[in-house]
GROMACS .gro file of C-alpha atoms in nm:
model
  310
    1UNK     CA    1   8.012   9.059   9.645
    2UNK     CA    2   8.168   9.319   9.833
    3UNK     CA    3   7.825   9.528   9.886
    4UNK     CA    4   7.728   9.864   9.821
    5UNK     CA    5   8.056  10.102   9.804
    6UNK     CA    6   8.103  10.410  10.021
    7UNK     CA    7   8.074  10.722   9.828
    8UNK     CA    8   8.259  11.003   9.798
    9UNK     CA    9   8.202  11.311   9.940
   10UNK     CA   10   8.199  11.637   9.794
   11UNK     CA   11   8.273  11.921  10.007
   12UNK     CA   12   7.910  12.057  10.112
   13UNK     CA   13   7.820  11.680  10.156
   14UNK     CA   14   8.190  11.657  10.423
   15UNK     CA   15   8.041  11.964  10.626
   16UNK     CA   16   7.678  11.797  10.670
   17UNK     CA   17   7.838  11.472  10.782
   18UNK     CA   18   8.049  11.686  11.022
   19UNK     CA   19   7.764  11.856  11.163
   20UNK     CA   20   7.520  11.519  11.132
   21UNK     CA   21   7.762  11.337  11.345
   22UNK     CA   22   7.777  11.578  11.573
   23UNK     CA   23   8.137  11.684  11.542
   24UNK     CA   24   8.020  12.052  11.560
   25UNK     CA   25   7.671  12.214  11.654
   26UNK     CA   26   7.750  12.457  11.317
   27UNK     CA   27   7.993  12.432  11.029
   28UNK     CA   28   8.098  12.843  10.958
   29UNK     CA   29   8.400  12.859  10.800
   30UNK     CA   30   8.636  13.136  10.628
   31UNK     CA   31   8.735  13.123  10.319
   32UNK     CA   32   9.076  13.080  10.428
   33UNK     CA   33   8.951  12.736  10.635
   34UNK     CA   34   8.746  12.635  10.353
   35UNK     CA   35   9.027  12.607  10.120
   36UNK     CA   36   9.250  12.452  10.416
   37UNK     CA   37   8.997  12.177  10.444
   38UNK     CA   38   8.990  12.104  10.088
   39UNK     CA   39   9.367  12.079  10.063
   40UNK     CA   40   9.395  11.752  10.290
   41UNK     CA   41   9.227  11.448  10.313
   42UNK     CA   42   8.858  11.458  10.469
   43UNK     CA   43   8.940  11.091  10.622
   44UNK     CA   44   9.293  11.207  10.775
   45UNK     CA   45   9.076  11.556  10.927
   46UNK     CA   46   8.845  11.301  11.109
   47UNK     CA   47   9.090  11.150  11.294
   48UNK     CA   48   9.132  11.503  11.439
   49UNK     CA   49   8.760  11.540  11.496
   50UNK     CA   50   8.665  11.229  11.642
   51UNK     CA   51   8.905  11.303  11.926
   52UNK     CA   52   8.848  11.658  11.992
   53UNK     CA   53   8.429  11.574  11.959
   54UNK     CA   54   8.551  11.356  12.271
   55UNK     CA   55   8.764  11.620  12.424
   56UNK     CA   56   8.444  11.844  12.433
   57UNK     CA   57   8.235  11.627  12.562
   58UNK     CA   58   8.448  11.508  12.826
   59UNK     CA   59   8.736  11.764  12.939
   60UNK     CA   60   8.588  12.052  13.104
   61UNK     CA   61   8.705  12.403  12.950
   62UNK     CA   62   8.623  12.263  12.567
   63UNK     CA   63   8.258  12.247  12.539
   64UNK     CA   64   8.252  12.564  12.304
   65UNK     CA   65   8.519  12.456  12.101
   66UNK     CA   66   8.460  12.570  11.740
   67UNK     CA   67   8.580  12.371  11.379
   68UNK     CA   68   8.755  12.694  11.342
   69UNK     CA   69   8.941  12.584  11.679
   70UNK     CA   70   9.018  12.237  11.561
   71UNK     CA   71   9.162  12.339  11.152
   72UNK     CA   72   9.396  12.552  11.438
   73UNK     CA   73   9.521  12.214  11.584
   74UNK     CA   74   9.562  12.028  11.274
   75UNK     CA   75   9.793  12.335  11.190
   76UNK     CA   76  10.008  12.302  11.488
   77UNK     CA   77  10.004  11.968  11.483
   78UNK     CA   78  10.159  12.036  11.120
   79UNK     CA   79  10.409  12.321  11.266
   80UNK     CA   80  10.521  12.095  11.603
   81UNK     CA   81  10.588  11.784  11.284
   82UNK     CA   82  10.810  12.039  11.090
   83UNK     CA   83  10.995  12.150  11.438
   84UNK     CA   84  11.024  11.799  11.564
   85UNK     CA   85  11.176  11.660  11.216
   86UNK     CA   86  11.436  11.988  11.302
   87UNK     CA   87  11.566  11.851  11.605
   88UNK     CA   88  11.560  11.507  11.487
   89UNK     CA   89  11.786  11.566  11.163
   90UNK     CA   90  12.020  11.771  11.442
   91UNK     CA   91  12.022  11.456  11.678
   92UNK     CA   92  12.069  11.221  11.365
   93UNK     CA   93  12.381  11.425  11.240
   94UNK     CA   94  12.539  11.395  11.546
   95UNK     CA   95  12.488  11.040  11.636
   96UNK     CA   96  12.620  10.926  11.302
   97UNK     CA   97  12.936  11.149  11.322
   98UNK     CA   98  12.959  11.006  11.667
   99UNK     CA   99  12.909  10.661  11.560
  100UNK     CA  100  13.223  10.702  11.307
  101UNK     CA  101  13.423  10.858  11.543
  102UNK     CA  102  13.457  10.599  11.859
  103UNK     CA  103  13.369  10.307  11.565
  104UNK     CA  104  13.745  10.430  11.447
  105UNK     CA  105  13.863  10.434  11.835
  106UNK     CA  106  13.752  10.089  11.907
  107UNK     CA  107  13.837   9.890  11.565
  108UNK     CA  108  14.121   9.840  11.404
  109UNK     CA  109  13.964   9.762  11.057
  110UNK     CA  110  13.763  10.073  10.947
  111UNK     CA  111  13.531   9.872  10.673
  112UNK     CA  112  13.497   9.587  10.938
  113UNK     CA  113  13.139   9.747  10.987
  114UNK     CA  114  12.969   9.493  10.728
  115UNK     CA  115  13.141   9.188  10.902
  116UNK     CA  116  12.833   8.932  11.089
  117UNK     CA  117  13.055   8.919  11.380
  118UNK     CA  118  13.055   9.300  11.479
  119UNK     CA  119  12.681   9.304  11.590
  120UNK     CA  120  12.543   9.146  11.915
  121UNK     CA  121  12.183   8.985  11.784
  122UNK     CA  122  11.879   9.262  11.848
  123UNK     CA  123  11.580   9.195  12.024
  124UNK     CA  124  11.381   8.991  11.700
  125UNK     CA  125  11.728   8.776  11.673
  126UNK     CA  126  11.813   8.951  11.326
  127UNK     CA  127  12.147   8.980  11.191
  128UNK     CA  128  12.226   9.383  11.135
  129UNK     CA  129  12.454   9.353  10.871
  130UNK     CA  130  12.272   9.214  10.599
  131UNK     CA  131  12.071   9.578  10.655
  132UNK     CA  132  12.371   9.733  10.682
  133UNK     CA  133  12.494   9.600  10.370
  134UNK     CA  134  12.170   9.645  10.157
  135UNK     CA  135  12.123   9.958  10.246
  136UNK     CA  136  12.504  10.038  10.101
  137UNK     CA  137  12.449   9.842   9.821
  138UNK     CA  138  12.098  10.083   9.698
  139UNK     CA  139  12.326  10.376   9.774
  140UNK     CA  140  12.357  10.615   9.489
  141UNK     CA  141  12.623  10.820   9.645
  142UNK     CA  142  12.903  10.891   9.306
  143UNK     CA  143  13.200  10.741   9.567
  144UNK     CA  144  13.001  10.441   9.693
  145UNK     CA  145  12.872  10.418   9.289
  146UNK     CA  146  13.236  10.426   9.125
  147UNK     CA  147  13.357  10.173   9.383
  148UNK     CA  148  13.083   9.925   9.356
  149UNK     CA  149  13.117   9.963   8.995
  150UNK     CA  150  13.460   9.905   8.998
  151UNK     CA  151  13.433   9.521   9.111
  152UNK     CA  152  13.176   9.450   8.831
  153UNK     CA  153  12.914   9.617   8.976
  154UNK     CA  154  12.554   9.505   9.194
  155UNK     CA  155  12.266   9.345   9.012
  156UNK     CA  156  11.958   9.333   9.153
  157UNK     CA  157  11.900   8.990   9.397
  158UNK     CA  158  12.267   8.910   9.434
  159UNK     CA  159  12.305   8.751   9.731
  160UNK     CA  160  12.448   8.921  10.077
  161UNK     CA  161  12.791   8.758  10.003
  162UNK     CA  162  12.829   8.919   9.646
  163UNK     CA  163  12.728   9.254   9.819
  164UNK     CA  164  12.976   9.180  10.113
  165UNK     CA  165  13.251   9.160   9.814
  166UNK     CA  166  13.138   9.469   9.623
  167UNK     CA  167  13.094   9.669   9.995
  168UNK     CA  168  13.457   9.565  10.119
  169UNK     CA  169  13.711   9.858  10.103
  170UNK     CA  170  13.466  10.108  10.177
  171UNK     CA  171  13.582  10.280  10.503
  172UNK     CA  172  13.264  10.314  10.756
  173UNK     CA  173  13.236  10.748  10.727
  174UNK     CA  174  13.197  10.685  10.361
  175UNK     CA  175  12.874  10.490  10.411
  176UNK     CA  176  12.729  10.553  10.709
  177UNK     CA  177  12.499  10.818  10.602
  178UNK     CA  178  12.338  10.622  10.316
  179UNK     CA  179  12.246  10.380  10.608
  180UNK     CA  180  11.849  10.456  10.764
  181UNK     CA  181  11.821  10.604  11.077
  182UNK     CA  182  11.670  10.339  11.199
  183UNK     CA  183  11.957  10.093  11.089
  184UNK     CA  184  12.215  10.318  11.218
  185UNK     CA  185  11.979  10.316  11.579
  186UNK     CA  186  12.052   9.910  11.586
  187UNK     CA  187  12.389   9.989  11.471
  188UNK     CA  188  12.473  10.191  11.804
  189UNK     CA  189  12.300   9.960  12.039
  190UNK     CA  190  12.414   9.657  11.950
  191UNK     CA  191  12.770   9.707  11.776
  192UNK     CA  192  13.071   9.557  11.978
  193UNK     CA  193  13.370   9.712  12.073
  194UNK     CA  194  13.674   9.528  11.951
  195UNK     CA  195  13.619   9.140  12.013
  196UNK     CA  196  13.477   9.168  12.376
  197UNK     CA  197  13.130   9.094  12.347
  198UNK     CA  198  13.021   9.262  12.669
  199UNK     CA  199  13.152   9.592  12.580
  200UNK     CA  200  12.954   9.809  12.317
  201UNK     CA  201  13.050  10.082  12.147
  202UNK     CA  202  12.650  10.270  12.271
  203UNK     CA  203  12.818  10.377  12.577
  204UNK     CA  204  13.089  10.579  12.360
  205UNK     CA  205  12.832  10.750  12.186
  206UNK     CA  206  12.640  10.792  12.523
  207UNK     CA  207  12.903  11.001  12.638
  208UNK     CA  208  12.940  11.138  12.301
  209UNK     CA  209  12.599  11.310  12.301
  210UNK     CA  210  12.592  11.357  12.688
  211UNK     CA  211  12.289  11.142  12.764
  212UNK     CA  212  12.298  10.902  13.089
  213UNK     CA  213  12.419  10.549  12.986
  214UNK     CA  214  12.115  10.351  13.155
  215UNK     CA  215  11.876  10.560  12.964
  216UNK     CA  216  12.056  10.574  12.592
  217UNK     CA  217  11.889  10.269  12.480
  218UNK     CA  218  11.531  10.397  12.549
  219UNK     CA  219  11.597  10.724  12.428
  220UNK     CA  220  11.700  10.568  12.033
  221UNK     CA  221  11.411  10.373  12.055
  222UNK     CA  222  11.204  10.627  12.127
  223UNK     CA  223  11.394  10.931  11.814
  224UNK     CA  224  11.312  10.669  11.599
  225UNK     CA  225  10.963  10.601  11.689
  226UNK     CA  226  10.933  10.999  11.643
  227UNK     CA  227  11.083  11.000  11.349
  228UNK     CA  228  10.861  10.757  11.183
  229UNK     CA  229  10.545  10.922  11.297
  230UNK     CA  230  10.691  11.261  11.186
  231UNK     CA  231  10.808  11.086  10.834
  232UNK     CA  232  10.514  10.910  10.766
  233UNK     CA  233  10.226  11.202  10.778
  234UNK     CA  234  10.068  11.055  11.129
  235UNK     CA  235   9.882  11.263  11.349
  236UNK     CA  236  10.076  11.348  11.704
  237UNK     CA  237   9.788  11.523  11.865
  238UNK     CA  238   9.607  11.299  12.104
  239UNK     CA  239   9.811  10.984  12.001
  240UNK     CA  240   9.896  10.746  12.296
  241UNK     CA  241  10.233  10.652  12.261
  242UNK     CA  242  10.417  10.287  12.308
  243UNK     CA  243  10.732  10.198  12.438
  244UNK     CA  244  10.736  10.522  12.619
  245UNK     CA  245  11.059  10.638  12.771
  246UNK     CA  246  11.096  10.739  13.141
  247UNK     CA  247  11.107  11.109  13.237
  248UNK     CA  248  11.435  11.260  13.179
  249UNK     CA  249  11.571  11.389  13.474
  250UNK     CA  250  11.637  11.665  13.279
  251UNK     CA  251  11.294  11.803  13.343
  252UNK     CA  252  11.149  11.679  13.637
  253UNK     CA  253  10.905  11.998  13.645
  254UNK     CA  254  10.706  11.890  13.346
  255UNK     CA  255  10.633  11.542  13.548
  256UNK     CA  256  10.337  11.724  13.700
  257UNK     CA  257  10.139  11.795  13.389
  258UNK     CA  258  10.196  11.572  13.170
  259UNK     CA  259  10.103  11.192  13.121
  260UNK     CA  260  10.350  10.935  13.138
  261UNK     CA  261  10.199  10.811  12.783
  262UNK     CA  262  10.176  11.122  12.672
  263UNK     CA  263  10.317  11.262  12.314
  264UNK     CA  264  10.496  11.534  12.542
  265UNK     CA  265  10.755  11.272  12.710
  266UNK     CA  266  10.853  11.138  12.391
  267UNK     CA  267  10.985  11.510  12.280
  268UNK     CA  268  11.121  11.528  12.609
  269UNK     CA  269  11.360  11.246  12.558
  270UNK     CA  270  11.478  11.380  12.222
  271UNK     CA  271  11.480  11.732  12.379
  272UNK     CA  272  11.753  11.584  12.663
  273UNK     CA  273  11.935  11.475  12.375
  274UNK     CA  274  12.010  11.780  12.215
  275UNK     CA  275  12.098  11.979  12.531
  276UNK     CA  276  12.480  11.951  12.433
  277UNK     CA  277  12.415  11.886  12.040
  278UNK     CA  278  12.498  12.265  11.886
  279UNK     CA  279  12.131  12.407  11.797
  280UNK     CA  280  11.937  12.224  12.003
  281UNK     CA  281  11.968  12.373  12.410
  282UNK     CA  282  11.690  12.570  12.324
  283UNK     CA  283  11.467  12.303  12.163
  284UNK     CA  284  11.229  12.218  12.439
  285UNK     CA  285  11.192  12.596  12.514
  286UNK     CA  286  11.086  12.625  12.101
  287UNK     CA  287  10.819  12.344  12.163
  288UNK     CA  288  10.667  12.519  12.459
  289UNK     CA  289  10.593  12.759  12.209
  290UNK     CA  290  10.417  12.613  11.973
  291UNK     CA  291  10.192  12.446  12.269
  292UNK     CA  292  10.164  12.794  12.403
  293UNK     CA  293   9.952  12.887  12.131
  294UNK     CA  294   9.633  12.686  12.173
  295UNK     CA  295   9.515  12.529  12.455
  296UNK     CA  296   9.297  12.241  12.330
  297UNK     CA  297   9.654  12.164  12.135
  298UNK     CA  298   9.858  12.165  12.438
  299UNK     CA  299   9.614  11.913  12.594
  300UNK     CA  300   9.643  11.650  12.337
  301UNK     CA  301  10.012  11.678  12.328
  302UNK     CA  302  10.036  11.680  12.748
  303UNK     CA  303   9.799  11.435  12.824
  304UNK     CA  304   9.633  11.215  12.531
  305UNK     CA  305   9.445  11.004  12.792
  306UNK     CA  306   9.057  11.102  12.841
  307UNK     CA  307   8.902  10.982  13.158
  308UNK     CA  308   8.513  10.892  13.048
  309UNK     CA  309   8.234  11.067  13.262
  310UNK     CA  310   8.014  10.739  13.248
   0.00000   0.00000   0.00000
C-alpha cells in the first residue's frame, strides 16, 4: 500500500492552499497573473513561495510583500536565466575556438584528441576520452556522419575501441563542438601539452580568454555549474550555491554586499570571463539591471542566506 494519494489541485483550490499556509495574508490577482500562474507548474511556484514567505518574515523591508511581488521574481528569475544562458553560449564559443587553437600549437597530431594518453585523470579518476569519443560517435553533424559512415559505420554498443577506429582521421575543430560543455570543461583542465605531463594546455586557454591562471580552474567549474542550473529549468533566486568560486578581483566593490555563497559570485566569475570575450565587457553592467528592477529579487540573488530571528 502506498496510502491515500495527494490530489490535484485545481486553480481556486492552489490559491486557498497559498493563503491557508500562509504564503500570503490575500490572494488578488490580475488577470494577467492569473494566467501566468496557470502557465507553470504550481509545485515549481512553491519553491518561490516558501522562500520569500521566509524572506518576509525574517528580512526587514519585506513584510508587505504582495503574490503580485513574488509572480515579479519568478519573472526575473526567468529574464536573469535567458541573460545568463547569453553570456554563457558567448564564453562557450570562445573557449572551444580557444581550445582548437593552442590544442594545434601544442600537438603535432591534430586527431590525437581521442588518444587515453592525452588526458591527466580528473578528480573521480575517469578516463576523458571515452566521453570524448561517445560524444563524437552520437554526433549527427553531415562531415562527422559521412566519415563515420565511410569505415562501415557505428552501431549502437560497439565498444570504445571500434569508436576509436571509426573517430580516427577526424581533425579536433571538426568535432569539438559536438562535444558537451561540460566534456569540453574536463577537456581544458586536464589535457596535456605535448608528452610533458606537468604542462597543460588550461594555461593556454587561460591566457586565451584573459582570466588569471590560479583562478581558471574554479572559474570552469563554476560556467558549468551555471550552465546546468540555467539548462535544466532550476530556480536561481535564493539558491545557495556549492563549490563557490572566490571573488574575482575584478570586482572587489561588490564584496561588500554580497554573500560569499551567494548566486551573485557565481555570475561574477563568468562575468570576469567575458571582460575580453567580444560582447560580453558589458555583461555584469546588463545583470545589474535586471537586479535593479526589484528589490526582494536583488536580495535573493545577493545574499541567499537568511539569518533566523529565533
Amino acid at each position: 500500500m502506498t496510502g491515500d494519494p495527494i490530489p490535484y489541485l485545481d486553480f481556486p483550490q492552489r490559491v486557498r492552499y497559498l493563503t491557508e499556509r500562509e504564503y500570503f495574508d490575500t490572494v488578488l490577482l490580475t488577470r494577467d497573473e492569473q494566467i501566468f500562474l496557470e502557465s507553470i507548474n504550481f509545485h515549481y511556484f512553491l519553491g518561490y513561495a516558501r522562500n520569500f514567505r521566509k524572506m518576509r518574515r525574517e528580512v526587514s523591508g519585506f513584510a508587505s510583500a504582495s503574490i503580485s511581488e513574488l509572480i515579479e521574481v519568478v519573472r526575473l528569475d526567468q529574464e536573469l536565466s535567458c541573460l545568463l544562458f547569453e553570456g554563457l553560449r558567448m564564453l562557450e564559443w570562445r573557449l572551444r575556438a580557444a581550445f582548437v587553437e593552442n590544442y594545434c600549437v601544442t600537438h603535432e597530431s591534430v586527431n590525437s584528441y581521442h588518444a587515453e594518453s592525452t588526458y591527466a585523470r580528473d578528480e573521480l579518476d575517469q578516463p576523458i576520452h571515452d566521453a570524448v569519443l561517445r560524444q563524437i560517435i552520437r554526433s549527427k553533424e553531415p562531415y562527422i556522419v559521412d566519415h563515420v559512415s565511410s569505415r562501415g559505420g557505428y552501431v549502437s554498443g560497439d565498444p570504445v575501441a571500434r569508436i576509436d577506429e571509426l573517430v580516427s582521421g577526424l581533425p579536433i575543430w571538426s568535432v569539438i563542438d559536438s562535444i558537451s560543455f561540460g566534456t569540453l570543461v574536463r577537456m581544458i583542465r586536464h589535457t596535456r601539452r605535448i608528452s610533458d605531463e606537468d604542462e597543460f594546455i588550461w594555461k593556454l586557454v587561460s591566457s586565451a580568454v584573459e582570466t588569471p591562471h590560479q583562478m581558471i580552474h574554479e572559474y570552469l567549474v563554476a560556467a558549468h555549474t551555471l550552465r546546468n542550473l540555467v539548462a535544466h529549468h532550476s530556480r536561481l533566486w535564493m539558491r545557495p550555491t556549492t563549490n563557490t568560486p572566490k571573488f574575482p578581483n575584478a570586482y572587489k566593490r561588490e564584496r561588500r554586499n554580497a554573500h560569499p555563497k551567494s548566486m551573485y559570485v557565481m555570475i561574477l566569475t563568468l562575468s570576469a570571463c567575458l571582460l575580453k570575450v567580444p560582447g560580453g565587457k558589458d555583461f555584469k553592467d546588463r545583470v545589474d539591471v535586471v537586479l535593479s528592477k526589484n528589490t526582494a529579487f536583488s536580495h535573493g540573488i545577493r545574499q541567499v542566506f537568511i539569518e533566523s530571528k529565533s
